[in-house]
Short mmCIF file of C-alpha atoms and ligand atoms in Angstrom, two decimals:
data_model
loop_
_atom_site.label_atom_id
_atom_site.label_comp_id
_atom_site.label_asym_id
_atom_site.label_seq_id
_atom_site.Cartn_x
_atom_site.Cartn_y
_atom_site.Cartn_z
CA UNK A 21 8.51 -26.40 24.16
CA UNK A 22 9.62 -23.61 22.12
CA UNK A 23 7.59 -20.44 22.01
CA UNK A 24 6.78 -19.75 17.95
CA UNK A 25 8.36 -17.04 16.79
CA UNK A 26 6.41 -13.85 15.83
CA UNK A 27 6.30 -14.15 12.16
CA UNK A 28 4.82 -17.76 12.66
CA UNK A 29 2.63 -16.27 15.42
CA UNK A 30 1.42 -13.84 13.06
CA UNK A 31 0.64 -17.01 10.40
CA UNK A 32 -1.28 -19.07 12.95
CA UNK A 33 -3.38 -15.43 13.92
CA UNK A 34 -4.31 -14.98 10.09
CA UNK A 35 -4.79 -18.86 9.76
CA UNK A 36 -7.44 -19.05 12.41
CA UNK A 37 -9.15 -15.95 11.99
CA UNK A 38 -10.00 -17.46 8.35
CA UNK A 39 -11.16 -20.68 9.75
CA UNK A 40 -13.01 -19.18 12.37
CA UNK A 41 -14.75 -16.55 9.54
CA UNK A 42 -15.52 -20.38 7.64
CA UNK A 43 -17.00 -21.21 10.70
CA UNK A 44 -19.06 -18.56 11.63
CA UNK A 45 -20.46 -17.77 8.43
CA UNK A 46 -21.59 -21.72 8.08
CA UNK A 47 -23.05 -21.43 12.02
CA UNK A 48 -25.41 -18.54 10.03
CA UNK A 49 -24.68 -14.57 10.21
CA UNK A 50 -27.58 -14.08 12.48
CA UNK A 51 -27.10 -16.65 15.25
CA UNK A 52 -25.60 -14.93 18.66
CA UNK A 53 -22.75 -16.78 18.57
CA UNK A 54 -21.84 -15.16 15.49
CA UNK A 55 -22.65 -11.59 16.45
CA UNK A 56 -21.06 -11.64 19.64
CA UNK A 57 -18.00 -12.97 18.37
CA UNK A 58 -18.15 -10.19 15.21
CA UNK A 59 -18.29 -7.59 18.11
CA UNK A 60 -15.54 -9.20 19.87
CA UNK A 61 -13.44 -8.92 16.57
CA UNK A 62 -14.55 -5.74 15.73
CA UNK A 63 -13.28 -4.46 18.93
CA UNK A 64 -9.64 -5.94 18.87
CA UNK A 65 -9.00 -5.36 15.37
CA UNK A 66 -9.89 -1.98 15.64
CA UNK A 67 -7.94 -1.67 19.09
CA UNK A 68 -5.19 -3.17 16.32
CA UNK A 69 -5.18 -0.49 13.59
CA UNK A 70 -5.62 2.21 15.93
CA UNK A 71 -2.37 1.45 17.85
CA UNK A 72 -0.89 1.21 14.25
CA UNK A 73 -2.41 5.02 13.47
CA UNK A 74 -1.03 6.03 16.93
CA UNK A 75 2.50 5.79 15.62
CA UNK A 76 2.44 6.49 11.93
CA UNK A 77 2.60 9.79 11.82
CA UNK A 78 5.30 10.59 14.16
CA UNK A 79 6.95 8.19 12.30
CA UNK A 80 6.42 9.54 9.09
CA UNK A 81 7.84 12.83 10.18
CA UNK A 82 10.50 11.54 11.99
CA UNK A 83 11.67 9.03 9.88
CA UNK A 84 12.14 10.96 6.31
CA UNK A 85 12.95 14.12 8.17
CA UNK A 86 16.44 11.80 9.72
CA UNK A 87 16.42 9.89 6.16
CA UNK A 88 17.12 12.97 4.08
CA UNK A 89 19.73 14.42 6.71
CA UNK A 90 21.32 10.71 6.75
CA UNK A 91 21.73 9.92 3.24
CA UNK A 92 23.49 13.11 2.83
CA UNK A 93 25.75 12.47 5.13
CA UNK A 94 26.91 9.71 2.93
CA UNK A 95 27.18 11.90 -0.10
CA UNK A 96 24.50 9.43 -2.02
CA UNK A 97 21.45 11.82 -1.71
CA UNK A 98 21.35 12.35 -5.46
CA UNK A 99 21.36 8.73 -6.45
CA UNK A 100 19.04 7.41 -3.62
CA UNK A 101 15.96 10.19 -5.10
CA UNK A 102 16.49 8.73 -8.85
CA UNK A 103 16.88 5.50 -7.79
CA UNK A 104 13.59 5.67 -5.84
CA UNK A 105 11.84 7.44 -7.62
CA UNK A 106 12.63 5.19 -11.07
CA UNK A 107 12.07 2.75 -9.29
CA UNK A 108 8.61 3.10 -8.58
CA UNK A 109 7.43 5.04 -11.32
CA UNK A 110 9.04 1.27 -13.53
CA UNK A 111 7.25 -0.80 -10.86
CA UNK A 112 3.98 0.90 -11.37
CA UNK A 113 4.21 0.84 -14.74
CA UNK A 114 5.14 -3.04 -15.05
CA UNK A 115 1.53 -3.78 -12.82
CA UNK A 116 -0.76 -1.35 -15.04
CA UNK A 117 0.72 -3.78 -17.95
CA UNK A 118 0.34 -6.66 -16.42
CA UNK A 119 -3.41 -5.31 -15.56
CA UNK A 120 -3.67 -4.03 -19.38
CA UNK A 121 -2.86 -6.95 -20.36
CA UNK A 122 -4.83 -9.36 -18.45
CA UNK A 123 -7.98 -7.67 -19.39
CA UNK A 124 -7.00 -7.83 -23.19
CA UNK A 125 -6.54 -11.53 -22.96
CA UNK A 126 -9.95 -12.59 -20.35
CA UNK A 127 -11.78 -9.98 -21.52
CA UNK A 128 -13.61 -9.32 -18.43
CA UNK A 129 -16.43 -7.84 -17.98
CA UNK A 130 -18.06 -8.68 -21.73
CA UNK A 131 -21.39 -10.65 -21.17
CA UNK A 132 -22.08 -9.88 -17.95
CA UNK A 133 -25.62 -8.80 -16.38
CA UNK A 134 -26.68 -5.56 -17.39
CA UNK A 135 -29.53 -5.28 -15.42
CA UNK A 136 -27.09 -5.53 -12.52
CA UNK A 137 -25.02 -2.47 -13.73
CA UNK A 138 -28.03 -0.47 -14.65
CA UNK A 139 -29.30 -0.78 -11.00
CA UNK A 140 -26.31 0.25 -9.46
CA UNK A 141 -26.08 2.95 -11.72
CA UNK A 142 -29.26 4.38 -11.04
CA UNK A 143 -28.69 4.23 -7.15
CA UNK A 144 -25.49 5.85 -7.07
CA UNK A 145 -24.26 9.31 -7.82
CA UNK A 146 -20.88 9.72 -8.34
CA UNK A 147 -18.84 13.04 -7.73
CA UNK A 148 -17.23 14.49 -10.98
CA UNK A 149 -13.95 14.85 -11.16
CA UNK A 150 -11.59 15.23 -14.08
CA UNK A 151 -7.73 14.65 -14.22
CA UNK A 152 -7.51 18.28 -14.16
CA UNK A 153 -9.81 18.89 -11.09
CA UNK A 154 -7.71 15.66 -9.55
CA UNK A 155 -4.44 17.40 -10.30
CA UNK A 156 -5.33 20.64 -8.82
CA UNK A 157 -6.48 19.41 -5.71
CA UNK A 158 -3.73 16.73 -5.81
CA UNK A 159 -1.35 19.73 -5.65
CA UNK A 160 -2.78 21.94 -3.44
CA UNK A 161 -3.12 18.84 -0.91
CA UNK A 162 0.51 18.73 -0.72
CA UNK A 163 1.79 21.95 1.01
CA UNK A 164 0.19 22.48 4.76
CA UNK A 165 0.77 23.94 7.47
CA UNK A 166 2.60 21.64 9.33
CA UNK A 167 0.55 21.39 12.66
CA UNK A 168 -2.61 21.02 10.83
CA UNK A 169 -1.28 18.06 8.56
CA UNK A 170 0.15 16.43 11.73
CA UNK A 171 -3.08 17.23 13.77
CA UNK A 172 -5.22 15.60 10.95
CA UNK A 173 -3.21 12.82 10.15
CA UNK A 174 -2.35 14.01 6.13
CA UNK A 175 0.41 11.48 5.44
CA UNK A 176 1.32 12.98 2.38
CA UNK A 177 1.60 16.61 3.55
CA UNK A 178 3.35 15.51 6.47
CA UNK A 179 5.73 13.67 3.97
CA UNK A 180 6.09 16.81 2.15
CA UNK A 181 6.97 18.92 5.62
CA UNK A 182 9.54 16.33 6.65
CA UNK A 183 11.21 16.18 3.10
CA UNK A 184 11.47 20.26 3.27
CA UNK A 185 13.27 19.86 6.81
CA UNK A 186 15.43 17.07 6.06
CA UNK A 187 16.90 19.32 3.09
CA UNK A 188 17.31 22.17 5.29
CA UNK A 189 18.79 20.35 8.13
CA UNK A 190 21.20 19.01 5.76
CA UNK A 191 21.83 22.66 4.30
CA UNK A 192 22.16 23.85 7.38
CA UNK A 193 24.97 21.35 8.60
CA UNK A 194 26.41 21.56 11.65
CA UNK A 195 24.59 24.63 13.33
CA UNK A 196 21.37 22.15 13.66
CA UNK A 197 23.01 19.15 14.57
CA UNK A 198 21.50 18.89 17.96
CA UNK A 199 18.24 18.78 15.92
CA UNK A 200 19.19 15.80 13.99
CA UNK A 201 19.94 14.08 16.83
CA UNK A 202 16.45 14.57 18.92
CA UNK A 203 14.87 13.44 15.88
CA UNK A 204 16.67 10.15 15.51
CA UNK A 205 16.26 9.47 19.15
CA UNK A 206 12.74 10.26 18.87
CA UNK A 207 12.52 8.18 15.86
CA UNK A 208 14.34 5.09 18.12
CA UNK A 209 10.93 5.43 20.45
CA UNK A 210 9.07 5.80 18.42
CA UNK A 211 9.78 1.75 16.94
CA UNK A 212 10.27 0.94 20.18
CA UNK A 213 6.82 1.27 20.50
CA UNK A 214 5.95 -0.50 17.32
CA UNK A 215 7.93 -3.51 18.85
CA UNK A 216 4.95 -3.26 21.80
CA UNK A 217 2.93 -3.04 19.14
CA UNK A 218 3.69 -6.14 17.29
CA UNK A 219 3.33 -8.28 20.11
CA UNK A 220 -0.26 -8.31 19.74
CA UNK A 221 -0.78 -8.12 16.33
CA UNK A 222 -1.02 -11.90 15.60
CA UNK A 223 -4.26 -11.27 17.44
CA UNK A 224 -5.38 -8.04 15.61
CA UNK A 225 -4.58 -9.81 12.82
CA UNK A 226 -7.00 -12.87 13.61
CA UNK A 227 -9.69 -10.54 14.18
CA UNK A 228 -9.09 -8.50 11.70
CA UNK A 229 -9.87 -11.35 9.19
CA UNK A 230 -12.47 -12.25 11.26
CA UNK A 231 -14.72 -9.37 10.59
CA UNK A 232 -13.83 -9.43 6.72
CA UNK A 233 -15.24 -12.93 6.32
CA UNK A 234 -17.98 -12.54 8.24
CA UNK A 235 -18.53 -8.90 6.69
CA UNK A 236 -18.53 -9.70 3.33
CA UNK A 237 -21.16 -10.39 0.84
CA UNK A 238 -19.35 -13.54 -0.44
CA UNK A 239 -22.15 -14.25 -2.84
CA UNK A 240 -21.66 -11.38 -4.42
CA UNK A 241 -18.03 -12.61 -6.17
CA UNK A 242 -20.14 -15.26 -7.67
CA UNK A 243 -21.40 -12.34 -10.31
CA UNK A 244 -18.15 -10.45 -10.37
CA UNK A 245 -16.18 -13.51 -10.28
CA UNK A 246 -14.22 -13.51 -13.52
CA UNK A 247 -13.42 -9.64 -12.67
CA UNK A 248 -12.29 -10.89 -9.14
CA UNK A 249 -10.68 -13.82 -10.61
CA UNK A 250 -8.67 -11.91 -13.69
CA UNK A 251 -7.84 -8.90 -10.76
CA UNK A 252 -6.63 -12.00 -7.74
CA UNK A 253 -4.39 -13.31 -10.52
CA UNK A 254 -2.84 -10.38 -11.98
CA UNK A 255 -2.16 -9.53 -8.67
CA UNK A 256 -0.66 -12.49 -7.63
CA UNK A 257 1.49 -12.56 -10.68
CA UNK A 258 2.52 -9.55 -10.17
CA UNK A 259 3.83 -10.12 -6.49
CA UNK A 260 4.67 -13.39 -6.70
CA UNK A 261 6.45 -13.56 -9.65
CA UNK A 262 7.26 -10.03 -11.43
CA UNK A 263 8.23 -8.26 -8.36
CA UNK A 264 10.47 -11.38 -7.01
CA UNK A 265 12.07 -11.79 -10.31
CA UNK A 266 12.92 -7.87 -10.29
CA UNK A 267 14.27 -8.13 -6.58
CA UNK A 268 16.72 -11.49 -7.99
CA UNK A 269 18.23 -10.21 -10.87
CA UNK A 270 19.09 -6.87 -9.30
CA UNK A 271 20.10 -8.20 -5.84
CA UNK A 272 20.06 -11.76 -6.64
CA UNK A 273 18.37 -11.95 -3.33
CA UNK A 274 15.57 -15.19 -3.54
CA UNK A 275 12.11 -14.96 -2.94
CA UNK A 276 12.38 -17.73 -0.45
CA UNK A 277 14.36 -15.04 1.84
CA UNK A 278 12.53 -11.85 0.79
CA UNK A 279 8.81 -13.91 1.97
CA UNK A 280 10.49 -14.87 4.77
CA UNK A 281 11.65 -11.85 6.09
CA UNK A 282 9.02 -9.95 4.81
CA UNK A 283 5.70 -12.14 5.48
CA UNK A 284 4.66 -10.06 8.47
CA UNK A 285 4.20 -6.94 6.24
CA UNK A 286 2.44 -8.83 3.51
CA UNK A 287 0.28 -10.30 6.12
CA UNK A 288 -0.45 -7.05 8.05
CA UNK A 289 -1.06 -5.48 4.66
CA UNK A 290 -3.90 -7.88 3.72
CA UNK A 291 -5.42 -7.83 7.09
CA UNK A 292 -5.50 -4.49 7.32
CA UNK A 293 -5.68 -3.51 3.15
CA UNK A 294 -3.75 -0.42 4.76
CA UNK A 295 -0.37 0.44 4.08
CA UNK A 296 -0.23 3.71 5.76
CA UNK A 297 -1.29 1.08 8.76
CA UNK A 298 1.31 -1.43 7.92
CA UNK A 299 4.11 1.06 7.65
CA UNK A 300 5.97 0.58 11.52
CA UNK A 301 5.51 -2.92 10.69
CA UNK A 302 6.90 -2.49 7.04
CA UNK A 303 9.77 -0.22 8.28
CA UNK A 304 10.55 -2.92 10.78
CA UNK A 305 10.61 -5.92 8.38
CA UNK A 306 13.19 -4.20 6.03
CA UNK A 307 15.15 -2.84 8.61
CA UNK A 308 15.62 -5.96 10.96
CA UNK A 309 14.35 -9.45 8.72
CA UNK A 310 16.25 -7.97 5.05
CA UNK A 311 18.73 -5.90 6.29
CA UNK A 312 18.14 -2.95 4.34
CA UNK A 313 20.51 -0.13 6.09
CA UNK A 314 18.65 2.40 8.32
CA UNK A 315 19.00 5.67 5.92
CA UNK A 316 17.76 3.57 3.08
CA UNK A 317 14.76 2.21 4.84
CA UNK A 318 13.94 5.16 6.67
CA UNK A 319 13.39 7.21 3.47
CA UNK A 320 12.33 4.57 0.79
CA UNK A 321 9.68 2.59 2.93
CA UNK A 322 7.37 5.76 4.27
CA UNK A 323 7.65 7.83 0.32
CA UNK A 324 6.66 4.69 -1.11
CA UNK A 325 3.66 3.48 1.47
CA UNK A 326 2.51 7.03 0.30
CA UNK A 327 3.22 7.17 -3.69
CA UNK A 328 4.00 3.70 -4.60
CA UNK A 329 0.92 1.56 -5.45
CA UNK A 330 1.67 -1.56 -7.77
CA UNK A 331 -1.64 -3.58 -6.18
CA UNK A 332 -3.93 -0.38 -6.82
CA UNK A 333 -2.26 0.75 -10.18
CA UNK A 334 -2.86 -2.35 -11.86
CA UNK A 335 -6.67 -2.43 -9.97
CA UNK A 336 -6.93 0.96 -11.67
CA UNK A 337 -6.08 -0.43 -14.71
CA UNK A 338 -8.24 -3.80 -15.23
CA UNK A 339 -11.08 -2.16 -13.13
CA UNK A 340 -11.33 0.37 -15.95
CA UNK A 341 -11.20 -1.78 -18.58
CA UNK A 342 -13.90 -4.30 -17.17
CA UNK A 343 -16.06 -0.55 -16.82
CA UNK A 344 -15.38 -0.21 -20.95
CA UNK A 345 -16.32 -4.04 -21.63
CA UNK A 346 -19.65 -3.59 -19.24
CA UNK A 347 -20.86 -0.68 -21.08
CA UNK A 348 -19.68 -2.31 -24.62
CA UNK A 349 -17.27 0.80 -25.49
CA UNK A 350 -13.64 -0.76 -27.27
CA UNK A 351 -10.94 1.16 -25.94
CA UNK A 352 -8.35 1.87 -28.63
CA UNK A 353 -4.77 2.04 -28.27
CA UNK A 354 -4.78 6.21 -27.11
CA UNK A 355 -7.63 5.57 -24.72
CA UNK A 356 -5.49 2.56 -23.26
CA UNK A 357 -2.60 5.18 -22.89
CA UNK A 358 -4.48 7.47 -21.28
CA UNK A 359 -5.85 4.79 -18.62
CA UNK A 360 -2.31 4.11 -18.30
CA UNK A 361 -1.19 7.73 -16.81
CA UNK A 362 -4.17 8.31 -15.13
CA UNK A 363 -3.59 4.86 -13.65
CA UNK A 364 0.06 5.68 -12.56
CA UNK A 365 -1.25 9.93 -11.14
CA UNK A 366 -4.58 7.48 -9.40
CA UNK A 367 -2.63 5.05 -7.68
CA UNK A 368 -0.01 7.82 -6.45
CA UNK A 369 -2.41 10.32 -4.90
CA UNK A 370 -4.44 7.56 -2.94
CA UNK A 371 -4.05 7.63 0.26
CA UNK A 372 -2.87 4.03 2.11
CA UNK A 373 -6.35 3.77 3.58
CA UNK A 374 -9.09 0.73 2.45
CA UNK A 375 -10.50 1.44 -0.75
CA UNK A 376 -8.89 4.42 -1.53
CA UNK A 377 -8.40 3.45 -4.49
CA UNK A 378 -12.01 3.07 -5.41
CA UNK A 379 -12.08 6.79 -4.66
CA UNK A 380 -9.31 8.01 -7.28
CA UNK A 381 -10.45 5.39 -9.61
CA UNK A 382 -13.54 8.58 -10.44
CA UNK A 383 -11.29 9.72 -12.59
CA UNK A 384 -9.26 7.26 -14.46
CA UNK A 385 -12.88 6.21 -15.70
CA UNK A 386 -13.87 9.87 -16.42
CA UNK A 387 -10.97 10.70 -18.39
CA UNK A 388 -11.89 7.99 -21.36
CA UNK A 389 -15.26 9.02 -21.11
CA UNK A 390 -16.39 6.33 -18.64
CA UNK A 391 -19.45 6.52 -16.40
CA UNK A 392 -17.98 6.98 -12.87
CA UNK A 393 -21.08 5.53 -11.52
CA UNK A 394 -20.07 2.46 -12.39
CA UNK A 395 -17.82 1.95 -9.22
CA UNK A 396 -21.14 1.36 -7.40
CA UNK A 397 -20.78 -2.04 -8.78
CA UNK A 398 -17.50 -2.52 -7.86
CA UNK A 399 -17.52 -1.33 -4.19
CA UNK A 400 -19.20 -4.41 -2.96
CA UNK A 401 -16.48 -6.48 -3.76
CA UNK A 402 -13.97 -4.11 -2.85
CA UNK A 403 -12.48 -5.04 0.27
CA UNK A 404 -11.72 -8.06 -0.44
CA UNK A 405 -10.36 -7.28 -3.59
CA UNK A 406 -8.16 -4.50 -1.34
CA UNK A 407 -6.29 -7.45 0.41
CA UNK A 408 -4.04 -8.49 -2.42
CA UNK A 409 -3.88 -4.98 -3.86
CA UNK A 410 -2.42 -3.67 -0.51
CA UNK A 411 -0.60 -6.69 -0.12
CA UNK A 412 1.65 -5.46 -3.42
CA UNK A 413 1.52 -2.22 -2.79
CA UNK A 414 3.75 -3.39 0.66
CA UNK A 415 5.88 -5.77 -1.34
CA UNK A 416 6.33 -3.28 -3.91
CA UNK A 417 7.69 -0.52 -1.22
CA UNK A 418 9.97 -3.19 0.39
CA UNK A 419 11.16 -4.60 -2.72
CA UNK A 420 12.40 -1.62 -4.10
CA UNK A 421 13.83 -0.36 -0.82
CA UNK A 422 16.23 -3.28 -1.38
CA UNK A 423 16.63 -2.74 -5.39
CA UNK A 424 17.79 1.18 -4.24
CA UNK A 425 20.03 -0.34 -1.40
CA UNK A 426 21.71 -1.93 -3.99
CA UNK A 427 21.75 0.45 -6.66
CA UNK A 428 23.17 3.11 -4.39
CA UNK A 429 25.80 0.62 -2.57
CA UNK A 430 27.06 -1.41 -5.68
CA UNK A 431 30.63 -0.51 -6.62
CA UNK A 432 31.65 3.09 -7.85
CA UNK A 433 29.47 4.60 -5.06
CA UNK A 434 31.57 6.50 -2.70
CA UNK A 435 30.74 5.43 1.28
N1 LIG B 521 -5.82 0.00 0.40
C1 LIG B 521 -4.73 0.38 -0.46
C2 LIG B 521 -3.53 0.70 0.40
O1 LIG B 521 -3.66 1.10 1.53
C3 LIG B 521 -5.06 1.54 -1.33
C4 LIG B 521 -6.14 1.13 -2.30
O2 LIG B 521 -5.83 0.64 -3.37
O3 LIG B 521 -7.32 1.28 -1.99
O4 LIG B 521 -2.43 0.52 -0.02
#
């Protein structure tokens, strides 16, 4: 008999660990059997992620430090950064619509328990922070010293570092070529070890979706369920059928082949609700399953696991609006606006971690006037809710890797 392949591996792994979640949660969350095998998945799927942190960020710095020198070297530099960048800041802006939208039609939100949402607000004390504090700190985030960014695992000052030396290896041409090189060879190793690590992630995967099922307060999206409902939708039409439709007409690639070669990211992504986590895995789909050409890859796929957030934009979005509907404040046309930037600046500065969003999500409600506190009624709910959205934040990042491939390599380009 043939041995499955890995991506049907990694199927089966998320595939059981939901049946055996069904299970255990029917056997009763209290019985031994159930707590001994929660440890059990507790301890692989953390073993899982951990090996996935291992290598991220020595392949964050690696891998846009040799993209930037790369794509220079085939004079496209210019056209890759707009490309990239439009492209995300157009995907982003398509999901807050889509979430703007959704809540304008289901209304979510309206009619629902207040006595629930006064009790959370009483128990919970958010921090303030405006767009302006946000912004500030945003900024100042972003330029570190190098070792200290590396040492504490800041993605996005890392990023920053890696950009600076990719533009000065470039500037500085030959005299630093011998640089260039250790870096891509130390980039090579570095997804060498990302293929080790893949071998066992059909079973981090399992167990990773173990623990959420069992973990979760299932009862609770009962009560939130037409918020969880409107959010899982818009989601899924987003990813399923925006973002796909995007990918076709510009590529005219199907969405048959993009899920194919791209279903062990998406999988990762919801099993994990990490993209920082799912990046080597990410980087390795595009690269190997769609083809995308190394220089590409290597700088689209790690910006965008950092800044481009289509599954938490649109959360942003919705979650914001449901807030307004809960507290019986209409938000008119200026206020929607403003939810829609502070959507787009929220979903860029959070950090590809589990409910980061929730965090940044303080101040799209502040800056329409919102009670932050209200989160506390949302964070429940939140990890599951942090599957999908991570899900499209991953699809988003591959997706456009593949629109900028072919932007920058359709005709008139000079290679
Ligand atoms: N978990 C998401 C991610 O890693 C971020 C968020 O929306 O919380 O992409």
């Amino acid at each position: 008999m043939k041995f499955p392949s890995l991506n049907t591996q990694i199927l089966l792994g998320a595939l059981l660990g939901i049946m055996i979640g069904f299970a255990l949660v029917s056997i009763g969350k209290d019985s031994v059997l159930t707590k001994t095998s929660l440890y059990a998945a507790n301890l692989v799927g953390t073993f899982f992620i951990d090996l996935l942190k291992m290598v991220l960020i020595p392949l964050v710095f690696t891998s846009i430090t040799v993209g930037v020198a790369n794509l220079h070297a085939h004079k496209q530099i210019h056209r890759v950064w707009v490309s990239t960048l439009s492209f995300f800041v157009f995907s982003m802006s398509v999901a807050i619509v889509v979430g703007l939208m959704a809540n304008a039609l289901f209304h979510t939100g309206k009619g629902l328990h207040l006595e629930m949402f006064q009790n959370a607000m009483a128990n919970f004390a958010a921090k303030q922070q405006t767009p302006s504090d946000f912004f500030t700190h945003f900024l100042h985030g972003l330029f570190m010293n190098p070792f200290t960014a590396l040492a504490q695992g800041d993605v996005l000052a890392v990023l920053i570092f890696a950009l600076f030396l990719g533009v000065a290896l470039v500037v500085g041409g030959e005299r630093y070529k011998n640089i260039l090189v250790l870096l891509q060879e130390f980039l090579d190793l570095i997804m060498q070890m990302v293929r080790w690590i893949m071998t066992i992630a059909p079973f981090g995967i399992m167990a990773l979706l173990i623990t959420l099922m069992v973990t979760q307060d299932v009862a609770l999206l009962g009560t939130l369920g037409k918020f969880a409902v409107v959010v899982s939708g818009s989601l899924l039409f987003h990813g399923a059928l925006l973002l796909p439709l995007i990918l076709y007409v510009v590529t005219g690639m199907t969405p048959w082949r993009f899920w194919h070669g791209a279903r062990e990211a998406l999988v990762t992504a919801f099993a994990t609700s990490s993209s920082s986590a799912t990046l080597p895995i990410t980087l390795r789909c595009v690269e190997h399953n769609l083809h995308v050409r190394k220089e590409i890859a290597q700088f689209v796929i790690p910006l965008g696991a950092t800044i481009n957030m289509d599954g938490t934009a649109l959360y942003e979005a919705t979650a914001a609006l449901f807030v307004a509907n809960l507290v019986g404040i209409d938000l008119d046309l200026t206020q929607q606006l403003i939810v829609f930037f502070t959507a787009m600046f929220a979903a860029i500065g959070a950090p590809g971690i589990p409910s980061a969003g929730m965090v940044t999500m303080v101040m799209v409600l502040q800056s329409v006037g919102l009670p932050a506190e209200a989160i506390a009624i949302l964070l429940p709910i939140d990890r599951l809710l942090d599957t999908l959205r991570t899900a499209a934040n991953v699809e988003g990042d591959m997706i456009g890797s593949l629109v900028v491939q072919k932007i920058v390599y359709s005709k008139g380009s000079n290679t």
